[in-house]
């Protein structure tokens, strides 16, 4: 029996059960294969309209949603807040009402405020996909990360995943923590005290301030970008000191499992979050695979929402 997605929107991963997650990943697997063929076009969304509404800059997420929609046959419209009526003072709810009057079928939204995407979803009739809201959630990133891990390890259950860096400001970390726990993985958080959320242990994770201890024996290392645009004040003494203690290099990675691999949602700040030579090691990192999986997982989401 074909899987039926049980929700109107995708706002965060915590609305999904383990079976939902694996069903989404299974559908995405089909698109990984199709996307590697010469003819990538499908007609599943022929006649449907996807609007990508981005209030923050994006390369990977916006482009992959555009590709996903076009490869499924949808009409795709990209809107940047800086070139829309938002720049003239239009409110989010007025924007929602305007777009709703155009009768789109899907709206993908990235918004700088936590909860902004959910608010918009309450004022439109179509399906809304959260492409990242403030420090709150980034569900499609967590799903593509899960797909990348599952393809590499065949399973997610029982793996130990270390999420390292700017946990405090990261919506990627928050959605990944939730999803990984739903599918039975063990999660460690590694960050300086200034970039670790207060009471992080209440999330059901192990927390470390030392990379050597935190990376010991882990199966997957997920590095995070320093979210400078969300920082007010000094969270790290200097970039050089941050890399010395928390930047990933082969010496720090040596304490992990022998077949450990490294992830990063991008964009990478080379020499700050990860050593440039390690970042380019295709035998140890899956950063480009994450980009590829991003298109497939977003195709799967659009298909199932349709």
mmCIF file of C-alpha atoms in Angstrom:
data_model
loop_
_atom_site.group_PDB
_atom_site.id
_atom_site.type_symbol
_atom_site.label_atom_id
_atom_site.label_comp_id
_atom_site.label_asym_id
_atom_site.label_seq_id
_atom_site.Cartn_x
_atom_site.Cartn_y
_atom_site.Cartn_z
ATOM 1 C CA UNK A 1 0.000 0.000 0.000
ATOM 2 C CA UNK A 2 1.373 3.418 -0.958
ATOM 3 C CA UNK A 3 2.323 5.714 1.897
ATOM 4 C CA UNK A 4 -0.004 8.682 2.481
ATOM 5 C CA UNK A 5 1.505 11.710 4.209
ATOM 6 C CA UNK A 6 -0.859 12.511 7.114
ATOM 7 C CA UNK A 7 -0.341 16.289 7.382
ATOM 8 C CA UNK A 8 -1.176 19.374 5.334
ATOM 9 C CA UNK A 9 2.156 21.094 6.002
ATOM 10 C CA UNK A 10 5.744 20.276 6.944
ATOM 11 C CA UNK A 11 6.698 22.757 9.658
ATOM 12 C CA UNK A 12 9.030 20.603 11.785
ATOM 13 C CA UNK A 13 10.045 16.973 12.170
ATOM 14 C CA UNK A 14 8.365 16.488 15.539
ATOM 15 C CA UNK A 15 5.021 15.933 13.789
ATOM 16 C CA UNK A 16 6.517 12.815 12.178
ATOM 17 C CA UNK A 17 6.799 9.320 13.567
ATOM 18 C CA UNK A 18 9.580 6.880 12.758
ATOM 19 C CA UNK A 19 7.464 5.225 10.057
ATOM 20 C CA UNK A 20 6.719 8.621 8.475
ATOM 21 C CA UNK A 21 10.402 9.484 8.355
ATOM 22 C CA UNK A 22 11.448 6.214 6.733
ATOM 23 C CA UNK A 23 8.564 6.442 4.261
ATOM 24 C CA UNK A 24 9.734 9.922 3.227
ATOM 25 C CA UNK A 25 13.286 8.633 2.868
ATOM 26 C CA UNK A 26 12.090 5.678 0.803
ATOM 27 C CA UNK A 27 10.288 7.980 -1.635
ATOM 28 C CA UNK A 28 13.383 10.185 -1.829
ATOM 29 C CA UNK A 29 15.489 7.140 -2.738
ATOM 30 C CA UNK A 30 13.433 6.844 -5.935
ATOM 31 C CA UNK A 31 14.353 10.403 -6.856
ATOM 32 C CA UNK A 32 18.047 9.877 -6.168
ATOM 33 C CA UNK A 33 17.972 7.281 -8.944
ATOM 34 C CA UNK A 34 15.857 9.405 -11.305
ATOM 35 C CA UNK A 35 18.018 12.497 -10.772
ATOM 36 C CA UNK A 36 21.085 10.595 -11.934
ATOM 37 C CA UNK A 37 19.450 9.795 -15.262
ATOM 38 C CA UNK A 38 19.627 11.943 -18.368
ATOM 39 C CA UNK A 39 15.863 12.564 -18.376
ATOM 40 C CA UNK A 40 14.991 13.837 -14.904
ATOM 41 C CA UNK A 41 11.543 15.294 -15.632
ATOM 42 C CA UNK A 42 8.313 13.935 -14.161
ATOM 43 C CA UNK A 43 4.733 15.154 -14.615
ATOM 44 C CA UNK A 44 3.556 14.465 -11.056
ATOM 45 C CA UNK A 45 3.006 18.171 -10.322
ATOM 46 C CA UNK A 46 1.931 19.269 -13.794
ATOM 47 C CA UNK A 47 -0.474 22.182 -13.413
ATOM 48 C CA UNK A 48 0.578 22.841 -9.805
ATOM 49 C CA UNK A 49 2.301 26.003 -8.588
ATOM 50 C CA UNK A 50 5.139 26.244 -6.071
ATOM 51 C CA UNK A 51 6.137 29.607 -4.608
ATOM 52 C CA UNK A 52 9.523 29.849 -2.896
ATOM 53 C CA UNK A 53 9.282 32.779 -0.463
ATOM 54 C CA UNK A 54 12.646 33.563 1.106
ATOM 55 C CA UNK A 55 13.087 36.341 3.666
ATOM 56 C CA UNK A 56 16.730 35.285 4.146
ATOM 57 C CA UNK A 57 19.470 34.570 1.641
ATOM 58 C CA UNK A 58 19.897 30.984 0.540
ATOM 59 C CA UNK A 59 21.711 29.068 -2.187
ATOM 60 C CA UNK A 60 21.330 25.348 -1.470
ATOM 61 C CA UNK A 61 17.827 25.273 -0.031
ATOM 62 C CA UNK A 62 16.146 27.655 -2.474
ATOM 63 C CA UNK A 63 17.854 26.161 -5.515
ATOM 64 C CA UNK A 64 17.048 22.602 -4.486
ATOM 65 C CA UNK A 65 13.367 23.465 -3.951
ATOM 66 C CA UNK A 66 13.319 25.135 -7.367
ATOM 67 C CA UNK A 67 14.909 22.095 -8.991
ATOM 68 C CA UNK A 68 12.607 19.738 -7.099
ATOM 69 C CA UNK A 69 9.495 21.584 -8.261
ATOM 70 C CA UNK A 70 10.609 21.899 -11.879
ATOM 71 C CA UNK A 71 11.705 18.277 -12.139
ATOM 72 C CA UNK A 72 8.237 17.243 -10.961
ATOM 73 C CA UNK A 73 6.581 19.457 -13.590
ATOM 74 C CA UNK A 74 5.365 22.310 -11.357
ATOM 75 C CA UNK A 75 5.379 25.995 -12.214
ATOM 76 C CA UNK A 76 7.905 27.539 -9.822
ATOM 77 C CA UNK A 77 8.026 31.180 -8.716
ATOM 78 C CA UNK A 78 10.944 32.454 -6.623
ATOM 79 C CA UNK A 79 10.355 35.467 -4.391
ATOM 80 C CA UNK A 80 13.039 37.314 -2.433
ATOM 81 C CA UNK A 81 11.807 39.561 0.370
ATOM 82 C CA UNK A 82 14.336 42.237 -0.620
ATOM 83 C CA UNK A 83 12.651 42.624 -4.033
ATOM 84 C CA UNK A 84 9.048 42.148 -2.883
ATOM 85 C CA UNK A 85 6.508 44.395 -1.183
ATOM 86 C CA UNK A 86 7.924 43.256 2.159
ATOM 87 C CA UNK A 87 10.743 45.740 1.534
ATOM 88 C CA UNK A 88 8.062 48.440 1.313
ATOM 89 C CA UNK A 89 6.657 47.576 4.729
ATOM 90 C CA UNK A 90 4.086 44.891 3.898
ATOM 91 C CA UNK A 91 3.410 42.598 6.864
ATOM 92 C CA UNK A 92 3.809 38.847 6.802
ATOM 93 C CA UNK A 93 0.039 38.361 7.069
ATOM 94 C CA UNK A 94 -0.605 40.762 4.188
ATOM 95 C CA UNK A 95 1.942 38.850 2.144
ATOM 96 C CA UNK A 96 0.181 35.594 3.055
ATOM 97 C CA UNK A 97 -3.197 37.013 2.005
ATOM 98 C CA UNK A 98 -1.765 38.244 -1.298
ATOM 99 C CA UNK A 99 -0.169 34.918 -2.146
ATOM 100 C CA UNK A 100 -3.257 32.992 -1.041
ATOM 101 C CA UNK A 101 -5.366 35.001 -3.515
ATOM 102 C CA UNK A 102 -3.158 33.626 -6.309
ATOM 103 C CA UNK A 103 -4.109 30.034 -5.385
ATOM 104 C CA UNK A 104 -0.689 28.385 -5.220
ATOM 105 C CA UNK A 105 -0.476 24.715 -4.274
ATOM 106 C CA UNK A 106 2.698 24.950 -2.188
ATOM 107 C CA UNK A 107 4.613 27.745 -0.505
ATOM 108 C CA UNK A 108 8.136 27.155 0.741
ATOM 109 C CA UNK A 109 9.100 29.755 3.336
ATOM 110 C CA UNK A 110 12.368 30.797 4.954
ATOM 111 C CA UNK A 111 11.917 33.436 7.640
ATOM 112 C CA UNK A 112 14.308 35.053 10.161
ATOM 113 C CA UNK A 113 11.826 34.834 13.050
ATOM 114 C CA UNK A 114 11.078 31.601 14.880
ATOM 115 C CA UNK A 115 7.415 30.793 14.338
ATOM 116 C CA UNK A 116 7.086 33.006 11.270
ATOM 117 C CA UNK A 117 6.475 30.076 8.920
ATOM 118 C CA UNK A 118 3.818 28.524 11.146
ATOM 119 C CA UNK A 119 2.043 31.885 11.396
ATOM 120 C CA UNK A 120 1.932 32.166 7.608
ATOM 121 C CA UNK A 121 0.648 28.592 7.303
ATOM 122 C CA UNK A 122 -2.389 29.530 9.388
ATOM 123 C CA UNK A 123 -3.448 32.147 6.828
ATOM 124 C CA UNK A 124 -3.165 30.289 3.521
ATOM 125 C CA UNK A 125 -5.122 27.415 2.023
ATOM 126 C CA UNK A 126 -2.200 25.616 0.396
ATOM 127 C CA UNK A 127 0.547 23.421 1.863
ATOM 128 C CA UNK A 128 3.446 25.240 3.529
ATOM 129 C CA UNK A 129 6.964 23.836 3.862
ATOM 130 C CA UNK A 130 9.348 25.278 6.417
ATOM 131 C CA UNK A 131 12.687 26.050 4.749
ATOM 132 C CA UNK A 132 14.089 27.395 8.025
ATOM 133 C CA UNK A 133 12.624 29.783 10.594
ATOM 134 C CA UNK A 134 14.878 31.719 12.943
ATOM 135 C CA UNK A 135 16.639 29.444 15.404
ATOM 136 C CA UNK A 136 13.645 27.114 15.552
ATOM 137 C CA UNK A 137 13.510 24.478 12.805
ATOM 138 C CA UNK A 138 14.779 23.305 9.427
ATOM 139 C CA UNK A 139 12.949 20.014 8.818
ATOM 140 C CA UNK A 140 14.009 19.361 5.238
ATOM 141 C CA UNK A 141 17.678 19.716 6.223
ATOM 142 C CA UNK A 142 17.216 17.122 8.970
ATOM 143 C CA UNK A 143 15.483 14.788 6.525
ATOM 144 C CA UNK A 144 18.195 15.110 3.873
ATOM 145 C CA UNK A 145 20.827 14.540 6.559
ATOM 146 C CA UNK A 146 18.979 11.388 7.648
ATOM 147 C CA UNK A 147 18.832 10.194 4.038
ATOM 148 C CA UNK A 148 22.566 10.807 3.639
ATOM 149 C CA UNK A 149 23.361 8.866 6.826
ATOM 150 C CA UNK A 150 21.016 5.991 5.989
ATOM 151 C CA UNK A 151 22.521 5.574 2.522
ATOM 152 C CA UNK A 152 26.005 5.531 4.039
ATOM 153 C CA UNK A 153 25.268 3.229 6.994
ATOM 154 C CA UNK A 154 22.068 1.418 5.877
ATOM 155 C CA UNK A 155 20.464 2.333 9.216
ATOM 156 C CA UNK A 156 20.021 5.213 11.636
ATOM 157 C CA UNK A 157 19.084 3.254 14.741
ATOM 158 C CA UNK A 158 21.873 2.845 17.265
ATOM 159 C CA UNK A 159 24.331 5.212 15.589
ATOM 160 C CA UNK A 160 26.086 7.857 17.668
ATOM 161 C CA UNK A 161 25.984 11.262 15.982
ATOM 162 C CA UNK A 162 27.977 14.229 17.291
ATOM 163 C CA UNK A 163 26.635 17.676 16.394
ATOM 164 C CA UNK A 164 29.425 20.210 16.856
ATOM 165 C CA UNK A 165 29.729 23.981 16.874
ATOM 166 C CA UNK A 166 27.173 26.749 17.211
ATOM 167 C CA UNK A 167 24.341 24.713 18.704
ATOM 168 C CA UNK A 168 22.769 27.762 20.366
ATOM 169 C CA UNK A 169 21.759 29.549 17.164
ATOM 170 C CA UNK A 170 21.240 26.505 14.937
ATOM 171 C CA UNK A 171 17.816 25.465 13.622
ATOM 172 C CA UNK A 172 19.625 22.635 11.814
ATOM 173 C CA UNK A 173 20.783 21.256 15.158
ATOM 174 C CA UNK A 174 17.325 21.485 16.712
ATOM 175 C CA UNK A 175 15.583 19.609 13.904
ATOM 176 C CA UNK A 176 18.356 17.023 13.667
ATOM 177 C CA UNK A 177 18.244 16.339 17.404
ATOM 178 C CA UNK A 178 14.505 15.637 17.190
ATOM 179 C CA UNK A 179 14.693 13.485 14.066
ATOM 180 C CA UNK A 180 17.696 11.451 15.161
ATOM 181 C CA UNK A 181 16.042 10.654 18.472
ATOM 182 C CA UNK A 182 12.804 9.620 16.724
ATOM 183 C CA UNK A 183 14.701 7.056 14.629
ATOM 184 C CA UNK A 184 16.725 5.717 17.564
ATOM 185 C CA UNK A 185 20.122 7.349 17.146
ATOM 186 C CA UNK A 186 22.227 8.630 20.035
ATOM 187 C CA UNK A 187 23.025 12.350 19.921
ATOM 188 C CA UNK A 188 25.978 14.205 21.399
ATOM 189 C CA UNK A 189 26.324 17.982 21.382
ATOM 190 C CA UNK A 190 29.809 19.522 21.401
ATOM 191 C CA UNK A 191 30.226 23.276 21.774
ATOM 192 C CA UNK A 192 31.890 25.952 23.877
ATOM 193 C CA UNK A 193 29.766 26.951 26.896
ATOM 194 C CA UNK A 194 28.778 30.214 25.176
ATOM 195 C CA UNK A 195 27.305 28.322 22.198
ATOM 196 C CA UNK A 196 25.583 25.509 24.089
ATOM 197 C CA UNK A 197 21.862 26.012 24.862
ATOM 198 C CA UNK A 198 21.045 26.242 28.554
ATOM 199 C CA UNK A 199 19.719 22.981 29.985
ATOM 200 C CA UNK A 200 20.695 21.158 26.786
ATOM 201 C CA UNK A 201 20.731 17.852 28.697
ATOM 202 C CA UNK A 202 16.936 18.143 29.022
ATOM 203 C CA UNK A 203 16.800 17.420 25.268
ATOM 204 C CA UNK A 204 17.912 13.858 25.970
ATOM 205 C CA UNK A 205 21.419 14.328 24.580
ATOM 206 C CA UNK A 206 24.943 14.084 25.949
ATOM 207 C CA UNK A 207 26.789 17.411 26.108
ATOM 208 C CA UNK A 208 30.512 18.065 25.863
ATOM 209 C CA UNK A 209 32.760 21.119 25.836
ATOM 210 C CA UNK A 210 35.820 19.088 24.821
ATOM 211 C CA UNK A 211 36.111 17.833 21.233
ATOM 212 C CA UNK A 212 38.353 14.872 22.106
ATOM 213 C CA UNK A 213 35.924 13.512 24.680
ATOM 214 C CA UNK A 214 32.833 14.287 22.636
ATOM 215 C CA UNK A 215 34.119 12.711 19.407
ATOM 216 C CA UNK A 216 35.395 9.525 21.044
ATOM 217 C CA UNK A 217 33.932 6.548 19.197
ATOM 218 C CA UNK A 218 31.218 8.459 17.283
ATOM 219 C CA UNK A 219 29.900 7.196 13.944
ATOM 220 C CA UNK A 220 28.941 10.529 12.380
ATOM 221 C CA UNK A 221 30.222 14.067 12.919
ATOM 222 C CA UNK A 222 27.889 16.885 11.939
ATOM 223 C CA UNK A 223 29.672 20.241 11.931
ATOM 224 C CA UNK A 224 27.714 23.490 12.088
ATOM 225 C CA UNK A 225 28.331 26.951 10.708
ATOM 226 C CA UNK A 226 28.989 29.794 13.131
ATOM 227 C CA UNK A 227 25.777 31.829 12.811
ATOM 228 C CA UNK A 228 27.385 35.256 12.986
ATOM 229 C CA UNK A 229 24.231 36.956 11.670
ATOM 230 C CA UNK A 230 22.319 35.755 14.754
ATOM 231 C CA UNK A 231 24.953 36.760 17.276
ATOM 232 C CA UNK A 232 24.772 39.943 19.315
ATOM 233 C CA UNK A 233 27.896 40.230 21.394
ATOM 234 C CA UNK A 234 31.055 38.139 21.615
ATOM 235 C CA UNK A 235 30.479 34.380 21.731
ATOM 236 C CA UNK A 236 34.054 33.288 20.820
ATOM 237 C CA UNK A 237 37.335 35.042 21.745
ATOM 238 C CA UNK A 238 38.733 34.845 18.207
ATOM 239 C CA UNK A 239 38.381 32.766 15.065
ATOM 240 C CA UNK A 240 41.847 31.303 15.555
ATOM 241 C CA UNK A 241 41.062 30.215 19.105
ATOM 242 C CA UNK A 242 37.700 28.787 18.036
ATOM 243 C CA UNK A 243 39.336 26.640 15.352
ATOM 244 C CA UNK A 244 42.046 25.523 17.779
ATOM 245 C CA UNK A 245 39.502 24.119 20.224
ATOM 246 C CA UNK A 246 36.408 23.384 18.092
ATOM 247 C CA UNK A 247 37.430 23.370 14.441
ATOM 248 C CA UNK A 248 37.488 19.851 13.008
ATOM 249 C CA UNK A 249 40.761 18.465 11.673
ATOM 250 C CA UNK A 250 42.197 14.979 11.266
ATOM 251 C CA UNK A 251 43.852 15.032 14.694
ATOM 252 C CA UNK A 252 40.552 15.664 16.478
ATOM 253 C CA UNK A 253 38.728 13.200 14.218
ATOM 254 C CA UNK A 254 41.223 10.414 15.006
ATOM 255 C CA UNK A 255 39.405 9.479 18.241
ATOM 256 C CA UNK A 256 36.138 8.737 16.390
ATOM 257 C CA UNK A 257 35.236 5.343 14.926
ATOM 258 C CA UNK A 258 37.395 4.069 12.076
ATOM 259 C CA UNK A 259 34.626 4.531 9.497
ATOM 260 C CA UNK A 260 33.383 7.892 10.772
ATOM 261 C CA UNK A 261 32.234 10.412 8.189
ATOM 262 C CA UNK A 262 31.760 14.173 8.348
ATOM 263 C CA UNK A 263 28.736 16.291 7.447
ATOM 264 C CA UNK A 264 28.140 20.042 7.147
ATOM 265 C CA UNK A 265 24.920 21.815 6.064
ATOM 266 C CA UNK A 266 26.874 24.578 4.341
ATOM 267 C CA UNK A 267 28.017 27.117 3.607
ATOM 268 C CA UNK A 268 31.371 26.149 5.110
ATOM 269 C CA UNK A 269 33.672 28.645 6.757
ATOM 270 C CA UNK A 270 36.929 26.920 5.844
ATOM 271 C CA UNK A 271 39.632 27.014 8.478
ATOM 272 C CA UNK A 272 37.094 27.998 11.104
ATOM 273 C CA UNK A 273 34.623 25.121 11.487
ATOM 274 C CA UNK A 274 36.521 22.531 9.516
ATOM 275 C CA UNK A 275 40.000 22.168 8.076
ATOM 276 C CA UNK A 276 39.922 22.859 4.345
ATOM 277 C CA UNK A 277 41.887 19.735 3.409
ATOM 278 C CA UNK A 278 39.506 17.542 5.420
ATOM 279 C CA UNK A 279 36.459 19.268 3.949
ATOM 280 C CA UNK A 280 37.647 18.305 0.457
ATOM 281 C CA UNK A 281 38.353 14.659 1.338
ATOM 282 C CA UNK A 282 35.557 12.821 -0.495
ATOM 283 C CA UNK A 283 36.455 9.584 1.293
ATOM 284 C CA UNK A 284 35.719 11.150 4.688
ATOM 285 C CA UNK A 285 33.101 13.842 4.062
ATOM 286 C CA UNK A 286 29.618 13.599 2.540
ATOM 287 C CA UNK A 287 29.006 17.328 2.131
ATOM 288 C CA UNK A 288 28.289 17.150 -1.603
ATOM 289 C CA UNK A 289 26.128 14.065 -1.102
ATOM 290 C CA UNK A 290 24.033 16.148 1.306
ATOM 291 C CA UNK A 291 23.445 18.669 -1.477
ATOM 292 C CA UNK A 292 22.374 15.887 -3.843
ATOM 293 C CA UNK A 293 20.060 14.368 -1.227
ATOM 294 C CA UNK A 294 18.516 17.795 -0.663
ATOM 295 C CA UNK A 295 16.927 17.825 -4.111
ATOM 296 C CA UNK A 296 15.614 14.266 -3.735
ATOM 297 C CA UNK A 297 14.117 14.768 -0.281
ATOM 298 C CA UNK A 298 12.349 17.948 -1.390
ATOM 299 C CA UNK A 299 10.933 16.145 -4.407
ATOM 300 C CA UNK A 300 9.631 13.453 -2.063
ATOM 301 C CA UNK A 301 8.005 16.038 0.219
ATOM 302 C CA UNK A 302 6.314 17.829 -2.674
ATOM 303 C CA UNK A 303 5.018 14.551 -4.101
ATOM 304 C CA UNK A 304 3.582 13.415 -0.769
ATOM 305 C CA UNK A 305 2.040 16.800 0.054
ATOM 306 C CA UNK A 306 0.372 16.746 -3.350
#
